[in-house]
Coordinates of C-alpha atoms in Angstrom, one line a residue:
M813 CA 8.4 11.3 -7.4
V814 CA 10.8 9.3 -9.4
V815 CA 9.9 6.1 -9.4
E816 CA 13.3 4.1 -8.0
W817 CA 13.9 0.4 -7.4
T818 CA 12.8 -0.7 -5.5
G819 CA 12.6 -4.5 -6.6
A820 CA 8.6 -4.5 -5.7
R821 CA 7.2 -7.4 -7.1
Y822 CA 3.4 -7.4 -8.3
A823 CA 2.0 -9.2 -5.0
D824 CA 3.7 -6.1 -3.1
K825 CA 0.8 -3.7 -4.8
P826 CA 3.4 -0.9 -5.8
T827 CA 2.0 2.0 -6.4
V828 CA 3.0 5.5 -7.2
E829 CA 2.2 8.9 -7.1
S830 CA 2.7 12.4 -9.1
R831 CA 1.8 16.0 -7.8
A832 CA 1.7 19.1 -9.0
W833 CA 0.2 22.9 -7.5
I834 CA -2.3 24.1 -10.1
D835 CA -3.0 28.1 -9.6
A836 CA -7.1 27.8 -9.4
S837 CA -9.4 27.0 -7.4
P838 CA -10.4 22.9 -6.1
E839 CA -14.5 23.3 -7.7
R840 CA -12.2 24.3 -10.8
V841 CA -10.0 22.0 -11.1
W842 CA -13.1 19.7 -9.9
E843 CA -14.4 19.9 -12.6
L844 CA -11.7 18.6 -15.3
V845 CA -10.9 15.9 -13.4
S846 CA -14.1 14.5 -12.8
D847 CA -14.9 14.6 -16.2
I848 CA -14.1 11.4 -17.5
G849 CA -14.8 12.3 -20.7
L850 CA -11.8 14.1 -20.5
M851 CA -9.1 11.6 -19.5
P852 CA -8.4 10.3 -23.0
E853 CA -7.9 13.2 -24.5
L854 CA -5.1 13.1 -21.6
S855 CA -3.8 9.7 -21.9
T856 CA -1.8 8.1 -24.9
E857 CA -4.0 5.0 -23.2
L858 CA -6.8 5.3 -22.3
Q859 CA -9.0 5.5 -25.6
S860 CA -12.4 6.5 -24.8
V861 CA -14.0 5.9 -21.6
R862 CA -18.8 5.5 -21.2
W863 CA -20.6 6.2 -18.1
L864 CA -22.5 3.0 -17.0
D865 CA -25.5 2.6 -15.7
G866 CA -27.5 4.9 -16.9
V867 CA -24.8 7.7 -14.9
T868 CA -24.2 11.0 -16.4
G869 CA -22.0 12.2 -13.7
P870 CA -19.5 10.4 -11.1
S871 CA -20.9 9.3 -7.0
L872 CA -20.7 6.8 -5.1
D873 CA -20.3 3.0 -6.2
A874 CA -20.8 4.7 -9.9
R875 CA -19.5 2.0 -13.0
F876 CA -17.9 3.1 -15.9
A877 CA -16.2 1.6 -18.9
G878 CA -12.5 2.0 -20.1
H879 CA -10.9 0.8 -23.2
N880 CA -7.6 1.3 -23.3
K881 CA -4.3 0.2 -26.0
H882 CA -0.3 -0.1 -25.2
E883 CA 1.9 -1.0 -27.4
S884 CA 3.0 -4.0 -25.8
L885 CA 0.1 -4.9 -24.1
G886 CA -2.9 -4.7 -27.1
E887 CA -6.3 -3.5 -26.7
W888 CA -8.9 -4.1 -23.8
T889 CA -11.9 -2.9 -21.5
T890 CA -12.6 -2.7 -18.4
T891 CA -15.7 -1.9 -15.5
S892 CA -13.9 0.5 -13.3
H893 CA -16.2 1.1 -10.3
L894 CA -15.6 4.4 -8.4
V895 CA -14.7 4.0 -4.5
E896 CA -14.3 6.8 -3.0
Y897 CA -16.5 10.1 -3.9
E898 CA -16.0 13.8 -1.8
P899 CA -16.4 16.2 -4.0
R900 CA -13.7 18.9 -4.7
R901 CA -11.3 16.5 -2.6
L902 CA -11.3 12.6 -3.8
L903 CA -12.0 10.6 -6.7
A904 CA -10.9 6.8 -6.7
W905 CA -12.1 4.2 -8.7
A906 CA -11.1 0.2 -8.4
V907 CA -10.5 -1.3 -11.8
E908 CA -13.0 -4.4 -12.4
D909 CA -13.9 -6.0 -8.8
P910 CA -13.6 -3.3 -6.1
E911 CA -13.3 -5.8 -3.4
H912 CA -10.2 -7.1 -5.9
P913 CA -9.5 -4.8 -8.1
T914 CA -6.9 -4.9 -10.6
A915 CA -6.0 -1.6 -10.2
T916 CA -7.2 1.1 -8.0
W917 CA -6.8 5.1 -8.8
R918 CA -7.0 8.1 -7.2
F919 CA -7.0 12.1 -7.3
S920 CA -7.1 14.0 -4.8
L921 CA -7.4 17.9 -4.2
E922 CA -5.6 20.0 -1.1
S923 CA -6.5 24.1 -1.7
H924 CA -3.0 25.5 -0.7
E925 CA -1.6 28.4 -1.4
G926 CA -4.4 31.0 -3.1
G927 CA -4.6 27.1 -5.3
T928 CA -4.8 23.7 -5.4
E929 CA -2.4 20.8 -5.0
L930 CA -3.6 17.8 -6.6
R931 CA -2.1 14.9 -6.5
Q932 CA -2.8 11.5 -8.9
W933 CA -2.6 7.6 -7.2
M934 CA -1.9 4.0 -8.1
R935 CA -1.5 1.0 -6.6
M936 CA -0.9 -2.3 -8.9
G937 CA -3.4 -5.7 -7.8
P938 CA -3.7 -7.2 -6.0
A939 CA -5.8 -8.9 -8.9
R940 CA -4.3 -9.9 -11.8
S941 CA -3.5 -7.8 -14.6
G942 CA -2.1 -7.4 -18.5
I943 CA 1.0 -7.4 -16.4
S944 CA 0.6 -10.6 -14.9
F945 CA 0.1 -12.4 -18.5
A946 CA 3.8 -11.1 -19.4
I947 CA 5.2 -12.6 -15.4
D948 CA 3.4 -15.8 -16.6
R949 CA 5.6 -16.0 -19.3
M950 CA 9.3 -14.0 -18.0
P951 CA 8.5 -15.1 -13.9
D952 CA 12.4 -14.4 -13.6
K953 CA 11.6 -10.4 -14.6
E954 CA 9.2 -10.2 -13.2
Q955 CA 10.5 -7.6 -11.3
K956 CA 12.4 -5.1 -13.9
I957 CA 8.3 -5.8 -16.0
V958 CA 6.9 -5.3 -12.4
F959 CA 9.5 -1.5 -12.6
V960 CA 8.9 -0.5 -16.0
R961 CA 5.3 -0.8 -15.3
L962 CA 5.6 2.5 -13.3
R963 CA 8.1 3.6 -14.4
E964 CA 5.7 3.5 -17.5
I965 CA 2.0 4.4 -15.2
E966 CA 4.4 7.9 -13.0
H967 CA 5.3 9.6 -17.3
S968 CA 2.0 9.3 -18.1
I969 CA 0.7 10.8 -14.7
T970 CA 3.1 13.6 -15.0
A971 CA 2.1 13.9 -17.8
T972 CA -2.0 13.3 -17.1
L973 CA -1.3 16.8 -14.2
D974 CA 0.4 18.7 -16.5
A975 CA -2.3 19.0 -18.5
I976 CA -4.6 19.5 -16.1
K977 CA -2.9 23.1 -15.0
K978 CA -2.2 24.3 -18.5
L979 CA -6.4 23.6 -19.2
A980 CA -7.4 25.3 -15.7
E981 CA -4.9 27.5 -15.1
T982 CA -5.3 28.9 -18.9
D983 CA -8.9 29.4 -18.3
L984 CA -7.9 31.3 -15.3
A985 CA -5.3 34.1 -18.0
E986 CA -6.9 36.6 -19.8
P987 CA -7.6 37.0 -22.9
D988 CA -5.8 38.1 -25.7
T989 CA -6.7 41.7 -26.3
E990 CA -5.5 43.9 -29.4
P991 CA -5.4 48.0 -28.6
D992 CA -9.0 50.1 -30.4
N993 CA -7.2 50.9 -33.3
G994 CA -11.4 51.6 -34.3
T995 CA -11.6 48.4 -36.1
E996 CA -13.3 44.9 -34.5
T997 CA -11.2 42.0 -34.6
E998 CA -11.6 38.7 -33.0
T999 CA -9.4 36.5 -31.1
E1000 CA -9.5 32.5 -30.2
N1001 CA -8.4 30.8 -27.5
T1002 CA -7.4 27.5 -29.2
E1003 CA -4.6 27.3 -27.0
G1004 CA -5.1 23.2 -24.9
A1005 CA -7.4 22.4 -27.2
E1006 CA -7.6 19.3 -29.6
G1007 CA -9.3 18.6 -32.8

């Protein structure tokens, strides 16, 4: 999906969604999307994340803090609440107030053609967020501000899905092997590893 100009305003609660088919089981893909500690490695904006309230993994109503950084918007930390949770199928979180969030994000997984169709979706608002301050300063450019932010988010979602696909499929690939010539060799697969 490519975000197209619609003239949406922030109050319209615009959305963006991308999908990827992954040659791996929903169980394997779920391991990755439900690991919030992995997400900062896959994002240019999300810098760090941690579970709150002594929780160590996803469950309905669990909370986590995320620290973000954006060239134009600065740095900020939010608290997100898991609002939908169905293992190996659905993981959604509302940013800040779950009843009136600044944004809602969702991963959904479906078994498809021997692999997994993974979708990531995001909706802006309805509560004020970081771009609300830009809109306050330039109300005549609200539609452009919303459009540019949606395009940024779409780019980020696509990159995240591509990274998850690579990780899920790489882990399933056969290790590189050399013909046995009487000497022992050790092979290390560092593809996808960041350090």
